[in-house]
PDB file of C-alpha atoms in Angstrom:
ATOM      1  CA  UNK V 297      72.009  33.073  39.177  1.00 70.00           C
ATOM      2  CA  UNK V 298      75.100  34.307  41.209  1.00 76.00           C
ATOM      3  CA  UNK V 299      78.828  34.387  39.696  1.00 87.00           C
ATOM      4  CA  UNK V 300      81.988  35.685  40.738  1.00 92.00           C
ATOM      5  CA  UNK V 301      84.572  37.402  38.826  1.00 93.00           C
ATOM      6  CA  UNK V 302      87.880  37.640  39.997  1.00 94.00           C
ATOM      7  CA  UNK V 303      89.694  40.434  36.719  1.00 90.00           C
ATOM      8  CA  UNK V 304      93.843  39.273  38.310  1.00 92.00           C
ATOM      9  CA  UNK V 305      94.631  35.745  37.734  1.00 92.00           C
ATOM     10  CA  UNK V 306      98.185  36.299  38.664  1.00 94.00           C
ATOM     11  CA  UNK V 307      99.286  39.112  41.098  1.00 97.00           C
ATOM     12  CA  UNK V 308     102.771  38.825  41.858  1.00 97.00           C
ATOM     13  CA  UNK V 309     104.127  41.620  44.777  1.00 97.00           C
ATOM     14  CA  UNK V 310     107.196  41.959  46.907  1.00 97.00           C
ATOM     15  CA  UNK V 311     107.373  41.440  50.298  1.00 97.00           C
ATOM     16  CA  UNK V 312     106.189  44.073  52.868  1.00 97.00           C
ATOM     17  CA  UNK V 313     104.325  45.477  49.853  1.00 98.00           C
ATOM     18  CA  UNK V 314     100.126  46.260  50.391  1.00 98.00           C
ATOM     19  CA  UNK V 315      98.369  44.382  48.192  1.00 98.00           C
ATOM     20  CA  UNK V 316      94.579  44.236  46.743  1.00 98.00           C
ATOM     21  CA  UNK V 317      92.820  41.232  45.169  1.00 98.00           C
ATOM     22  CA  UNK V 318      89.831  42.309  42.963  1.00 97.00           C
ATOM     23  CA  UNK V 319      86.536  40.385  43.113  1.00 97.00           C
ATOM     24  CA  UNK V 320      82.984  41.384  41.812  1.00 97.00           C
ATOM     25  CA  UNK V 321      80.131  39.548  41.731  1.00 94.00           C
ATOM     26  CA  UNK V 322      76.575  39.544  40.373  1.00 92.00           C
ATOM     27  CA  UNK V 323      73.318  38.621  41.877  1.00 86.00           C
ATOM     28  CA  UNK V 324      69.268  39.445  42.011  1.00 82.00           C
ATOM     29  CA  UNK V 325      68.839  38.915  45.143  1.00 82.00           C
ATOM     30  CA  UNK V 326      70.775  40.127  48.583  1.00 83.00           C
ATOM     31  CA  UNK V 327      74.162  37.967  49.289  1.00 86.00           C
ATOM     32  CA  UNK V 328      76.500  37.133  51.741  1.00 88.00           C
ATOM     33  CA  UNK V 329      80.306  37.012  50.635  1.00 92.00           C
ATOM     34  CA  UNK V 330      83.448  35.180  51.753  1.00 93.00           C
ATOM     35  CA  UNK V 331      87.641  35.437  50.650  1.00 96.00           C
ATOM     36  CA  UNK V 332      89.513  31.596  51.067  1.00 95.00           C
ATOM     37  CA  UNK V 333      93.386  31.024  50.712  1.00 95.00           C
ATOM     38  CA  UNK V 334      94.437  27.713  49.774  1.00 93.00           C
ATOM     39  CA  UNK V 335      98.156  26.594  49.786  1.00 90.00           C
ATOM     40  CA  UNK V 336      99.080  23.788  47.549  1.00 83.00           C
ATOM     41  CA  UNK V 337      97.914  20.612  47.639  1.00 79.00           C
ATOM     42  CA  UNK V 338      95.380  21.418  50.731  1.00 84.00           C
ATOM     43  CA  UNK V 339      91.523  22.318  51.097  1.00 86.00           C
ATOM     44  CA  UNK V 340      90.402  25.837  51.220  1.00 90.00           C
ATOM     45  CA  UNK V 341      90.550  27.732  54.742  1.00 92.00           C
ATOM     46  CA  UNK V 342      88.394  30.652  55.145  1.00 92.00           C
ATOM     47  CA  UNK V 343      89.745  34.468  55.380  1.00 95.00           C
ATOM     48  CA  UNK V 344      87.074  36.312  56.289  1.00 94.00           C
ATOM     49  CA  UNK V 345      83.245  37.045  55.540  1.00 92.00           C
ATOM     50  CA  UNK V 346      80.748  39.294  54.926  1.00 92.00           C
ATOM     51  CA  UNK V 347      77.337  38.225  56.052  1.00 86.00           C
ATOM     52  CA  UNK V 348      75.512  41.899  57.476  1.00 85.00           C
ATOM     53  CA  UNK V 349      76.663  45.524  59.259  1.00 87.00           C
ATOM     54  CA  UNK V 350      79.958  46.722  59.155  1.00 89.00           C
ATOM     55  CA  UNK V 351      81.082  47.238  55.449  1.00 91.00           C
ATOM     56  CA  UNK V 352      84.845  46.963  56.218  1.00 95.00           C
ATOM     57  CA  UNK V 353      85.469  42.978  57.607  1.00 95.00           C
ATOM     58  CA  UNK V 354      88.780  41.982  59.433  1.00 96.00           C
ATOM     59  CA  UNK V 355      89.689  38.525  58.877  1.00 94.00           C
ATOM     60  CA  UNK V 356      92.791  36.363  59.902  1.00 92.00           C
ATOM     61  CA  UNK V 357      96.904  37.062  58.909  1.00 92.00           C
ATOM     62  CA  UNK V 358      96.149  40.829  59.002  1.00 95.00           C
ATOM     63  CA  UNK V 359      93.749  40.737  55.857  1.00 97.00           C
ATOM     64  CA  UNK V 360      90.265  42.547  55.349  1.00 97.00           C
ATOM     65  CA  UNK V 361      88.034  43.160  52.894  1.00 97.00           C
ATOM     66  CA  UNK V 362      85.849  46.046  52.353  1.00 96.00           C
ATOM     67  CA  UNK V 363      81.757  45.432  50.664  1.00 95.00           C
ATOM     68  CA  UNK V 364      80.651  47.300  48.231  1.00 94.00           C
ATOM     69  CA  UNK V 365      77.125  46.902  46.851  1.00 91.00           C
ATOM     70  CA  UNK V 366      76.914  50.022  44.659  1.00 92.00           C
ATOM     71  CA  UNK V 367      80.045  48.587  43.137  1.00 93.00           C
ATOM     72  CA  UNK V 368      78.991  44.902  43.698  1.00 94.00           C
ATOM     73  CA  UNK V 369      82.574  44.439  44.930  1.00 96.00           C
ATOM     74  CA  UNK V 370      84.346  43.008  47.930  1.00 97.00           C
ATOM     75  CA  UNK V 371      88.277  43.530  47.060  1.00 98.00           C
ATOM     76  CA  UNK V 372      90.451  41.652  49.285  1.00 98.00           C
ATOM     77  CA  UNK V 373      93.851  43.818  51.005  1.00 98.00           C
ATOM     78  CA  UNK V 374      96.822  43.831  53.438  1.00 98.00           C
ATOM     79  CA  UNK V 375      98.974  46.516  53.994  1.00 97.00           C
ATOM     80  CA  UNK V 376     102.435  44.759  53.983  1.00 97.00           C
ATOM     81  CA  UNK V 377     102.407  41.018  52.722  1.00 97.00           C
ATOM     82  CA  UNK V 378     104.561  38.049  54.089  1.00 96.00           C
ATOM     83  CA  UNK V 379     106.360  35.459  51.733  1.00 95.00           C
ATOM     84  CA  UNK V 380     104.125  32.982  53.742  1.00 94.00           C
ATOM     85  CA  UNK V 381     100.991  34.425  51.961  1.00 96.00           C
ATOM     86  CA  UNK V 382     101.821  33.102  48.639  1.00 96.00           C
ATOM     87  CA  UNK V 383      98.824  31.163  47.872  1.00 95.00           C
ATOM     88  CA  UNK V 384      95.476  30.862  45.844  1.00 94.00           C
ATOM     89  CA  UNK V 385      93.122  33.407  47.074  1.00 96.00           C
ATOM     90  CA  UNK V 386      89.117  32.352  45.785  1.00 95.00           C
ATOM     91  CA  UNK V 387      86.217  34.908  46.483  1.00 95.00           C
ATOM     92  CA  UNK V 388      83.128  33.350  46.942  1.00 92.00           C
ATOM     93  CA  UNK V 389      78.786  34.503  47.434  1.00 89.00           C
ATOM     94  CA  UNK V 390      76.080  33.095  48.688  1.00 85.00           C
ATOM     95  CA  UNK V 391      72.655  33.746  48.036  1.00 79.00           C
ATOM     96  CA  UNK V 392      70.424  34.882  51.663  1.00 73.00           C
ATOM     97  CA  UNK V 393      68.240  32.192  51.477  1.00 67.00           C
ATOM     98  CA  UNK V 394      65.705  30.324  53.492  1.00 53.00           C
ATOM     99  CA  UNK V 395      66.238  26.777  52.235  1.00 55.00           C
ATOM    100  CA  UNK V 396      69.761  26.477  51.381  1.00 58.00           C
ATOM    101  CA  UNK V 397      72.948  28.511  50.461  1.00 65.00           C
ATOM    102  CA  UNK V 398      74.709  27.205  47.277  1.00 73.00           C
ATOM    103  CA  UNK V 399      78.238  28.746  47.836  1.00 80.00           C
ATOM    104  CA  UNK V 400      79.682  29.819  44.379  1.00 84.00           C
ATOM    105  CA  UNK V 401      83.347  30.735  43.662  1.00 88.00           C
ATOM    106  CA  UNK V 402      85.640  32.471  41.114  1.00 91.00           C
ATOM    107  CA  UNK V 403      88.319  31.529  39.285  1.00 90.00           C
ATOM    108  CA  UNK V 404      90.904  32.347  41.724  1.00 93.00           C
ATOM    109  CA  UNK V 405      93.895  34.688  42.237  1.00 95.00           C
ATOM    110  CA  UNK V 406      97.450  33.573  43.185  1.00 95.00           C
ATOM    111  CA  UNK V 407      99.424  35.614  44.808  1.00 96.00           C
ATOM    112  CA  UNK V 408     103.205  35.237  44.559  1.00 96.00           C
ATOM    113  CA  UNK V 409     105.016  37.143  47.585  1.00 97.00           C
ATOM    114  CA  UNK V 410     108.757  38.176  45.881  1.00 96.00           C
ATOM    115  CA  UNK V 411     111.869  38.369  48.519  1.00 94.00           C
TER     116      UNK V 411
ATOM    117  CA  UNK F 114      83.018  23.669  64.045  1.00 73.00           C
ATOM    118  CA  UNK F 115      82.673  21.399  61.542  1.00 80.00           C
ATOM    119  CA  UNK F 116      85.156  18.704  60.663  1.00 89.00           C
ATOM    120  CA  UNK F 117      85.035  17.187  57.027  1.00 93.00           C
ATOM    121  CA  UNK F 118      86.714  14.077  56.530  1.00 94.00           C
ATOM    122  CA  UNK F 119      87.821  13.154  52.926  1.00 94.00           C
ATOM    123  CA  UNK F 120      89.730  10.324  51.520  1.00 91.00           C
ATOM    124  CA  UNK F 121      92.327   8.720  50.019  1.00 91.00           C
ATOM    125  CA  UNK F 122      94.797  12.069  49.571  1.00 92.00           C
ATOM    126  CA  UNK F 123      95.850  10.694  46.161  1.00 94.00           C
ATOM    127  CA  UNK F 124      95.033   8.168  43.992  1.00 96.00           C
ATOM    128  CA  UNK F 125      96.138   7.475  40.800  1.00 97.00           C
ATOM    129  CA  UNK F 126      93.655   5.384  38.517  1.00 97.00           C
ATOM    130  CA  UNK F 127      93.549   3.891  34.813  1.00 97.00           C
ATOM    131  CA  UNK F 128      90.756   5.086  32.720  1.00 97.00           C
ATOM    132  CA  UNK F 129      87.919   2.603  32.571  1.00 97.00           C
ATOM    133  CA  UNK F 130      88.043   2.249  35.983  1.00 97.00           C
ATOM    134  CA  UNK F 131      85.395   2.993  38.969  1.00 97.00           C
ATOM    135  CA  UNK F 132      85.829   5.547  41.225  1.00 96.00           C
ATOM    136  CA  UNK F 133      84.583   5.959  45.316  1.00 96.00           C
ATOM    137  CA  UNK F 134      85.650   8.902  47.064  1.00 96.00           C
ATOM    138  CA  UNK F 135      83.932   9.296  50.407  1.00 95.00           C
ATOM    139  CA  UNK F 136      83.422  12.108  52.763  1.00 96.00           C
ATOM    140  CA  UNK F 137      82.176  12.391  55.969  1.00 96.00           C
ATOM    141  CA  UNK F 138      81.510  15.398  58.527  1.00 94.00           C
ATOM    142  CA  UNK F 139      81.877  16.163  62.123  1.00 92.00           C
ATOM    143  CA  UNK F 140      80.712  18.732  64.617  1.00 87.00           C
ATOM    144  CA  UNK F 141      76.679  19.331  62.419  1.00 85.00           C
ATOM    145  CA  UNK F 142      73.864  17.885  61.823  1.00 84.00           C
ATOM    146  CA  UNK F 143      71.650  18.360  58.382  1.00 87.00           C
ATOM    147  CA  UNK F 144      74.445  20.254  56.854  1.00 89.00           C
ATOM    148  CA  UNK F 145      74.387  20.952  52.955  1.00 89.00           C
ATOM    149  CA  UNK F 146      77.162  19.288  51.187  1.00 92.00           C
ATOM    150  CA  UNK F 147      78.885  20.073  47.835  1.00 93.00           C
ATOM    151  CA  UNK F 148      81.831  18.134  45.869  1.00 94.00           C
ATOM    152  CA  UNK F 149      83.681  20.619  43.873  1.00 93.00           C
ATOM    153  CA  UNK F 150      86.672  20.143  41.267  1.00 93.00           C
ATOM    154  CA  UNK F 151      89.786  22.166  40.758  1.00 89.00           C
ATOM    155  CA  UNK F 152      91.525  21.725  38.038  1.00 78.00           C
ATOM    156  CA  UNK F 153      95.010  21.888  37.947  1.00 69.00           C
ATOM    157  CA  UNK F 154      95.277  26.298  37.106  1.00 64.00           C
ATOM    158  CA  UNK F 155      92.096  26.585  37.782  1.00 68.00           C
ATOM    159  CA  UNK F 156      89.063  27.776  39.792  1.00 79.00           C
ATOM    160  CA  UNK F 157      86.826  25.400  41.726  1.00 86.00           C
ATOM    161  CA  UNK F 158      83.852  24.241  39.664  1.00 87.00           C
ATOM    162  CA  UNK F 159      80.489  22.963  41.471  1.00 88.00           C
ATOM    163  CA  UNK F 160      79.833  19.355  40.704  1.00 92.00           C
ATOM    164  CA  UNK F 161      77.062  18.051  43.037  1.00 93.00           C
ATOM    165  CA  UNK F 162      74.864  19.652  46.191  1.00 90.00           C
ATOM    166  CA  UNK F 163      73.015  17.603  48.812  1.00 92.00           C
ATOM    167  CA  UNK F 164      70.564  19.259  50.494  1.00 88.00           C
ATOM    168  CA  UNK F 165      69.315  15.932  52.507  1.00 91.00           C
ATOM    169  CA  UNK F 166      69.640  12.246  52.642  1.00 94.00           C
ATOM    170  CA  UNK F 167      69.431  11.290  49.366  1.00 92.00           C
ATOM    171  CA  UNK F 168      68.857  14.692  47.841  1.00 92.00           C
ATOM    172  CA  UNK F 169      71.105  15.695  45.101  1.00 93.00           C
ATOM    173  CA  UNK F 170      71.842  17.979  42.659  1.00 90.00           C
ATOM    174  CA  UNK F 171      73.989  18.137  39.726  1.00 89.00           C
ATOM    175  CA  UNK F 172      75.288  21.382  38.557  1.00 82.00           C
ATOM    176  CA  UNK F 173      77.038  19.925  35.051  1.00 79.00           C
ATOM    177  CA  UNK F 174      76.686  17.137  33.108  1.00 71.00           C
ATOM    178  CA  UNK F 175      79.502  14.224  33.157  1.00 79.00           C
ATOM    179  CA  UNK F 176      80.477  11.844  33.935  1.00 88.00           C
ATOM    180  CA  UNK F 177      80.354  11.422  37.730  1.00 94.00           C
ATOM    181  CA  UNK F 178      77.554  10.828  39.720  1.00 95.00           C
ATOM    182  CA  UNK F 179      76.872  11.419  43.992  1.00 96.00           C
ATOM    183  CA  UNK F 180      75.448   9.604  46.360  1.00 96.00           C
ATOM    184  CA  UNK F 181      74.266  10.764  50.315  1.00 97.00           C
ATOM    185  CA  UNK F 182      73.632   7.613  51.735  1.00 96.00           C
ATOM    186  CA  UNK F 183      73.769   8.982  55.825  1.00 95.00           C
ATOM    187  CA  UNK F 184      73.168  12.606  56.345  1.00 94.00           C
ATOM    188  CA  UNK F 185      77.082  13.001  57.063  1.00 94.00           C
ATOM    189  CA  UNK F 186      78.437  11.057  54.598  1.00 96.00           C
ATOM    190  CA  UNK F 187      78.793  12.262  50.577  1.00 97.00           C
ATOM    191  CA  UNK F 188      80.049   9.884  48.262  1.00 97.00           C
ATOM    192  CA  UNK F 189      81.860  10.716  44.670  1.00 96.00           C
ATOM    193  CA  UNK F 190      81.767   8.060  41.996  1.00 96.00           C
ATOM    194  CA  UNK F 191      82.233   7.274  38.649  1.00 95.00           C
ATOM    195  CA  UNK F 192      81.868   3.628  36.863  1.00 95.00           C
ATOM    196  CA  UNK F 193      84.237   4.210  33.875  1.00 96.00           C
ATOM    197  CA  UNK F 194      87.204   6.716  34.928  1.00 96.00           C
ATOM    198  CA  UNK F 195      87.515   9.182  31.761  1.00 95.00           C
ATOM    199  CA  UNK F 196      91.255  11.152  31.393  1.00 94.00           C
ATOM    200  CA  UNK F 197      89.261  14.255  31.970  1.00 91.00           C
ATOM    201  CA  UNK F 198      88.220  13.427  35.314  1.00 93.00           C
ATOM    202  CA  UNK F 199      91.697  14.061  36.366  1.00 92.00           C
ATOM    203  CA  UNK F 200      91.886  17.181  39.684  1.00 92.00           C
ATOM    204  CA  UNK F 201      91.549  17.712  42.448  1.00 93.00           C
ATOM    205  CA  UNK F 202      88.412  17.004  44.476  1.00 95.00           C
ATOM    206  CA  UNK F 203      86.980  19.077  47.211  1.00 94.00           C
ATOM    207  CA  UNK F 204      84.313  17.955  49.625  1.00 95.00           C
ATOM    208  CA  UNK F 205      82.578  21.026  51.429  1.00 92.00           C
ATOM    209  CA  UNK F 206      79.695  21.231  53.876  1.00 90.00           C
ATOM    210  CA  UNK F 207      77.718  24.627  54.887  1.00 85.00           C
ATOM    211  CA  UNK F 208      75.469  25.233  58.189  1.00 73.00           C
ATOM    212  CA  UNK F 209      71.868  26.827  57.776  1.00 63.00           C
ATOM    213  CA  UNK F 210      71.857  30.630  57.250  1.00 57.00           C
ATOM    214  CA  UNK F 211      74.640  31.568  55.707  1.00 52.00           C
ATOM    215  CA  UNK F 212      77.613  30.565  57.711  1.00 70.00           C
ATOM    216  CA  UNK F 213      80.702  29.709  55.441  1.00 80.00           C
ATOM    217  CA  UNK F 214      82.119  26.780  54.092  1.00 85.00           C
ATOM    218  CA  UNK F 215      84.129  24.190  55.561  1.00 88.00           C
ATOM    219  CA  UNK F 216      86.190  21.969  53.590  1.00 91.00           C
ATOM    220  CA  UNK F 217      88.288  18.496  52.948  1.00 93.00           C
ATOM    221  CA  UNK F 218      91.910  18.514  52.406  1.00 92.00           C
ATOM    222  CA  UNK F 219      90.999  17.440  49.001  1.00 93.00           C
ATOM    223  CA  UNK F 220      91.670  14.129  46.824  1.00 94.00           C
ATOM    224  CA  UNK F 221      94.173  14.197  44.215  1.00 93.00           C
ATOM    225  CA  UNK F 222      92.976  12.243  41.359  1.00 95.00           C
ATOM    226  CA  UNK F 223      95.138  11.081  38.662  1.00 95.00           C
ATOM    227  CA  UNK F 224      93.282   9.155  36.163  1.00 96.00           C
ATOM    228  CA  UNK F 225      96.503   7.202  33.768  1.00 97.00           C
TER     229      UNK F 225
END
C-alpha cells in the first residue's frame, strides 16, 4: 500500500525567503502525486500535480514541485514566500489505476511566513 | 469542475448523540467519494471510499459508518456520538484516471 511522509511538521521562514517542503512517498506500483494548502478552518485547494512528462510541475501562487522517482520524492518550493502563504501544506499519491484512485495524504506541514 | 457541497459548517453535539453529515457533488457523474478526518494538529486520515451507489469502504474501524444513497450524495453518520469523534470532517470526490481531488469546506464537529 501507498503512504506519504512528510520529515517537517513545522517550517517556520521569513518573508521573501525560498522555501522547500519535504515529502516522500512509497509505493509498488507507478503513482501520480499532488501538493494541497489549506488555510484554517477551510477544505483543501489543490497546488499543483504530477500525473506524467515533465519532472519539474508549476502550480498556482508561484509554487512548483519537482518528481523524483529514484528518490521517491516530490519536495514542494517557492523562491520568495508571502505572509499570505502561511498555511497547512499536505502532499498526497495516488495509485495509476484502472478501477479507482484512493488518494492518500501525509501528515501535513505548516508553514508560518515571519514579517 | 467539480463542486462538493458539505454541511452544517459547525456543529457542536453531546456524546450519545446521532450524527448526519451530508455531502453532495456538482459538475461529475460516477465520481469516487471519500470522507476524511483532520484532527485538530493533525494530518487527514481516510475514513470511508465509495466507489458506486451503495459501495463502500472502510479504511479504520470506529465508530462511524457511510452511506451513498444517490451517486452524488455521501452521507457521514454515527448513532452514539463518542468524545473522540471530535474534527474536522472533509468530504472529497475524484474523477476517473487520476485527476485530483476536490473537496468540501469541511464540518467542524464538536462532540460536548
Amino acid at each position: 500500500a501507498q503512504s506519504v511522509t512528510q520529515l517537517d511538521s513545522q517550517v517556520p521562514v521569513f518573508e521573501e525567503a525560498p522555501v522547500e517542503l519535504r515529502c516522500n512517498y512509497s509505493s509498488s506500483v507507478s503513482v501520480y502525486l499532488f501538493w494541497y494548502v489549506q488555510y484554517p478552518n477551510q477544505g483543501l485547494q489543490l497546488l499543483l500535480k504530477y500525473l506524467s512528462g515533465s519532472t519539474l510541475v508549476k502550480g498556482i501562487n508561484g509554487f512548483e514541485a519537482e518528481f523524483n522517482k529514484s528518490q521517491t520524492s516530490f519536495h514542494l518550493r517557492k523562491p520568495s514566500v508571502h505572509i499570505s502563504d502561511t498555511a497547512e501544506y499536505f502532499c498526497a499519491v495516488s495509485e495509476v489505476r484502472t478501477s479507482y484512485d484512493k488518494v492518500i495524504f501525509g501528515p501535513g506541514t505548516s508553514l508560518s511566513v515571519i514579517p | 469542475s467539480q463542486t462538493i457541497h458539505q454541511w452544517p459548517a459547525t456543529l457542536v453535539q453531546p456524546v450519545g448523540s446521532p450524527l448526519s453529515l451530508e455531502c453532495t457533488v456538482e459538475g461529475t457523474s460516477n465520481p469516487n467519494l471519500y470522507w476524511y478526518r483532520q484532527a485538530a494538529g493533525r494530518g487527514l486520515q481516510l475514513l470511508f471510499y465509495s466507489v458506486g451507489i451503495g459501495q463502500i469502504s472502510s479504511e479504520v474501524p470506529q465508530n462511524l459508518s457511510a452511506s451513498r444513497p444517490q451517486d452524488r450524495q455521501f452521507i457521514l453518520s454515527s448513532k452514539k456520538l463518542l468524545l473522540s469523534d471530535s474534527g474536522f470532517y472533509l468530504c472529497a470526490c475524484t474523477g476517473r484516471g487520476g485527476t485530483e481531488a476536490f473537496f468540501g469546506q469541511g464540518t467542524r464537529l464538536t462532540v460536548v
